[in-house]
XYZ file of C-alpha atoms in Angstrom:
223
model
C -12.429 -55.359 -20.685
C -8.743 -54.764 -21.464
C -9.834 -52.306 -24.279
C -12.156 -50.359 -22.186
C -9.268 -49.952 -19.292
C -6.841 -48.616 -21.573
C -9.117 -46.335 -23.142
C -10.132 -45.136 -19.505
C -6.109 -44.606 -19.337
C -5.828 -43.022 -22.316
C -8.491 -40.463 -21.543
C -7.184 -39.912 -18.558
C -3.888 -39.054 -19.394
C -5.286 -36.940 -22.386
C -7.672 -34.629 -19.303
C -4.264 -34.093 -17.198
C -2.227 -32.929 -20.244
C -4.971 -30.453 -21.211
C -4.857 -29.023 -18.183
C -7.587 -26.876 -16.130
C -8.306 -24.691 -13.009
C -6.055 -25.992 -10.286
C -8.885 -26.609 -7.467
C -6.586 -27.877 -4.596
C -2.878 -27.662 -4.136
C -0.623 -30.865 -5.466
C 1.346 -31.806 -2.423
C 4.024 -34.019 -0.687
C 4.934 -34.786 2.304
C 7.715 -31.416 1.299
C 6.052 -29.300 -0.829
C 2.764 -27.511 -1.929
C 2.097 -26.610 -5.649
C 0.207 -23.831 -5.157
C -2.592 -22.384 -8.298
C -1.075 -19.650 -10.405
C -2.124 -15.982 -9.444
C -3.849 -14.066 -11.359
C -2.249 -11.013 -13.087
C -5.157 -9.309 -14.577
C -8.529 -8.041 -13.709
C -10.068 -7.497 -9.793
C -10.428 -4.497 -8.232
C -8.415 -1.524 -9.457
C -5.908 0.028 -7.252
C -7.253 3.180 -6.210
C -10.523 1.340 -4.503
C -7.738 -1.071 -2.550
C -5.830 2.248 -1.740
C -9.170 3.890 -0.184
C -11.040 0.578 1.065
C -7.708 -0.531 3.210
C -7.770 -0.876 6.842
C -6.257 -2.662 9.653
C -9.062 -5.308 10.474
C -8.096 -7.410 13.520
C -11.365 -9.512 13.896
C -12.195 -12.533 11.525
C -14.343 -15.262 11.367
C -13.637 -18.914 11.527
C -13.985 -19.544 7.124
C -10.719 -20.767 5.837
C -8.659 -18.800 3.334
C -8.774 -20.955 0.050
C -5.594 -21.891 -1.936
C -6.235 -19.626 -4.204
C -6.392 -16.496 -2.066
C -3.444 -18.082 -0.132
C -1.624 -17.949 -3.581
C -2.822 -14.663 -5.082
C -1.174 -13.076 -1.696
C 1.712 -14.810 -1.424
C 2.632 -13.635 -4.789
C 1.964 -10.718 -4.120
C 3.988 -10.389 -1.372
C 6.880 -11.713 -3.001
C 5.764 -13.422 -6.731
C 8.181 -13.472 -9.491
C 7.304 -11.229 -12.250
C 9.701 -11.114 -14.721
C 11.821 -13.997 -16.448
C 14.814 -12.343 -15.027
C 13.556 -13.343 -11.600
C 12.329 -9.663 -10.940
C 9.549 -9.556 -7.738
C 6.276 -7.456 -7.134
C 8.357 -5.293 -4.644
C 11.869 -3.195 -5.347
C 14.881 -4.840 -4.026
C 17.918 -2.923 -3.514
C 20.535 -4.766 -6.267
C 17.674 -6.905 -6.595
C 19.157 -9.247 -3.733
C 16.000 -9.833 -2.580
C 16.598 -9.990 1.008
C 13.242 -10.804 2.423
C 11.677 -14.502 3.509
C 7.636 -15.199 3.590
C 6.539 -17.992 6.104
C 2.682 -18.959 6.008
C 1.166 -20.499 9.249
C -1.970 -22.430 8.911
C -3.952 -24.163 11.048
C -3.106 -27.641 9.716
C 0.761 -26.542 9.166
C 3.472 -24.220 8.403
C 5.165 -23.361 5.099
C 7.998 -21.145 3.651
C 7.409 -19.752 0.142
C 9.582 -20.522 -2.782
C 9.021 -17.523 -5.024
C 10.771 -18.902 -8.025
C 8.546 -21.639 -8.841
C 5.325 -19.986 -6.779
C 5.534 -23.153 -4.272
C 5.722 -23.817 -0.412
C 7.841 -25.306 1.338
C 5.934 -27.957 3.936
C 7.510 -26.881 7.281
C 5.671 -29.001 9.880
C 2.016 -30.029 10.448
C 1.406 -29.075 13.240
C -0.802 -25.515 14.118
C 1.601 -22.964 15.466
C -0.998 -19.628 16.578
C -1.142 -20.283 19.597
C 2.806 -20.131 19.856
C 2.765 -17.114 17.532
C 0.216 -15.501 19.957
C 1.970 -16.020 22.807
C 5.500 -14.391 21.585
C 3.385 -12.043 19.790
C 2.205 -10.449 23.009
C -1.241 -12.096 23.184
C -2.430 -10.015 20.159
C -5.847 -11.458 19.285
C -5.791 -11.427 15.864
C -2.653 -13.398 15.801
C -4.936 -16.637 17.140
C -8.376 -16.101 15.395
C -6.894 -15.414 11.739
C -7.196 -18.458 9.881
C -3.711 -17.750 8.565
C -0.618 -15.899 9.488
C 2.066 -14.667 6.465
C 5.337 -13.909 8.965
C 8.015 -11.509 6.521
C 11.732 -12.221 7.937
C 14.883 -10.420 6.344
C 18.399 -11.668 6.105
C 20.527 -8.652 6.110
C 23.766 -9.971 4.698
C 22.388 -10.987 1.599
C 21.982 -6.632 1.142
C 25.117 -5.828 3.133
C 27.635 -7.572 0.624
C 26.846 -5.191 -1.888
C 25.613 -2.284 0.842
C 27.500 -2.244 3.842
C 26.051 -0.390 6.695
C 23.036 0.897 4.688
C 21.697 -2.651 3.939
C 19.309 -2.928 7.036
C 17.837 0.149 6.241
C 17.194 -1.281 2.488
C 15.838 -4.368 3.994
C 13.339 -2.822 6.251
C 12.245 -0.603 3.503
C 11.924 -3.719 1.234
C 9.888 -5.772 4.258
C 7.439 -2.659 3.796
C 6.936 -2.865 0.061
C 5.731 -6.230 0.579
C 3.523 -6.091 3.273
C 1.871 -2.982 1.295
C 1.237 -5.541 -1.321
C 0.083 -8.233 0.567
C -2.337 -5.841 2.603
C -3.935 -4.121 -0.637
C -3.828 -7.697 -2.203
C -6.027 -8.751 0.591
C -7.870 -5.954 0.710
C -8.977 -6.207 -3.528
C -9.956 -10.087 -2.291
C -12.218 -8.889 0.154
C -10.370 -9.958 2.879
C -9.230 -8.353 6.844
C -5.660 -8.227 8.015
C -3.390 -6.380 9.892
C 0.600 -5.572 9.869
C 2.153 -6.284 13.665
C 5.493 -5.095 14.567
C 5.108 -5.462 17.939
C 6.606 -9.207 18.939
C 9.312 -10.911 20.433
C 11.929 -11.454 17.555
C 13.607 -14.214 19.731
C 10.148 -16.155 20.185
C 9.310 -15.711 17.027
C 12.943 -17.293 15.384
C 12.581 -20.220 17.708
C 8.729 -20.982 17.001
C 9.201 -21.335 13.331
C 12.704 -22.648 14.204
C 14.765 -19.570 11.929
C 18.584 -19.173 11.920
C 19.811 -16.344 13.781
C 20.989 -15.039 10.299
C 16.862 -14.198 9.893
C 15.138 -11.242 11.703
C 11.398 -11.232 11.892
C 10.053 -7.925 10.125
C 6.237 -8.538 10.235
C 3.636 -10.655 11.303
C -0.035 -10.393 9.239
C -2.718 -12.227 10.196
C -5.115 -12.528 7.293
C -9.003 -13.419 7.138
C -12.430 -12.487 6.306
C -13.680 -9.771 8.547
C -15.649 -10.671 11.269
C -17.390 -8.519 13.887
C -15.790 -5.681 14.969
């Protein structure tokens, strides 16, 4: 019997270090491992250039980790061993802040080692709708990706013209994370349009941050 355990352990051991699709995140009780993106293959970008729209309807289907992944990096994924990103940063000061709000929690992105940050566990839409100005699609999408900047990481080296760089920078990504959605064969939409105050104190942000975009995310539903 004591053979046949240890053998169990050794084989055991042996399947983990040869590794294999990641099927479900690893996580803690602070952070989400989340499966690597993929970096070749899918649908080429001149089909997500002429397939994207704004889709504001979804159904009820969960995203799965590994679409939550693929756009997350995409928004914001390292690229390079030099810590280089999927969108141009001014300096490369990289400015910008993801936050992901799913029904069964909230999470800020940690680009350098493609993880999330748990945030809370608790399912923050309906908040997000309200200070959103009761936009619909902000409390049917199965997830929300919120964009914030922090301006004084650009101005040190900018001055006056770093908000403009940020803003420009907040668009790069959501381009990415919108074509990256669309190539998945998934809905979403950029807002603008919210209260930057309720937003900072829903996901409880420093005053230091300034909500950019919110983009609900999710497979299209009826129009």
């Amino acid at each position: 019997m004591r053979r046949y355990l240890l053998a169990l352990f050794l084989l055991l051991l042996l399947g983990g270090a040869c590794g294999g699709p990641v099927a479900t995140p690893t996580a803690t009780t602070e952070e989400v491992a989340l499966p690597p993106p993929q970096t070749q293959g899918g649908m080429s970008l001149v089909e997500a250039l002429a397939l994207r729209r704004s889709i504001r309807s979804y159904t009820e289907q969960p995203l799965s980790w590994e679409e939550i992944s693929q756009l997350l990096w995409a928004a914001q994924g390292v690229t390079d061993r030099r810590g280089f990103r999927t969108a141009p940063s001014a300096g490369a000061l990289y400015p910008l802040e993801v936050y992901l709000v799913l029904p069964e929690g909230w999470y800020h992105y940690r680009p350098a080692d493609h993880r999330l940050e748990v945030r809370g566990r608790s399912d923050l839409r309906r908040e997000i709708w309200m200070v959103g100005l009761n936009q619909e699609a902000l409390l049917r999408a199965p997830a929300l990706f919120v964009i914030t900047g922090v301006v004084s990481r650009t101005a040190a080296k900018y001055g006056d013209r770093a908000e403009r760089y940020v803003f420009l920078e907040a668009g790069h990504a959501a381009q990415n994370l919108l074509l990256q959605a669309t190539a998945l064969g998934l809905g979403a939409v950029p807002i603008g349009a919210f209260d930057d105050a309720g937003v900072r104190r829903v996901l409880g942000l420093s005053q230091a941050e300034t909500p950019l975009y919110l983009i609900p995310v999710g497979r299209p539903g009826e129009p």
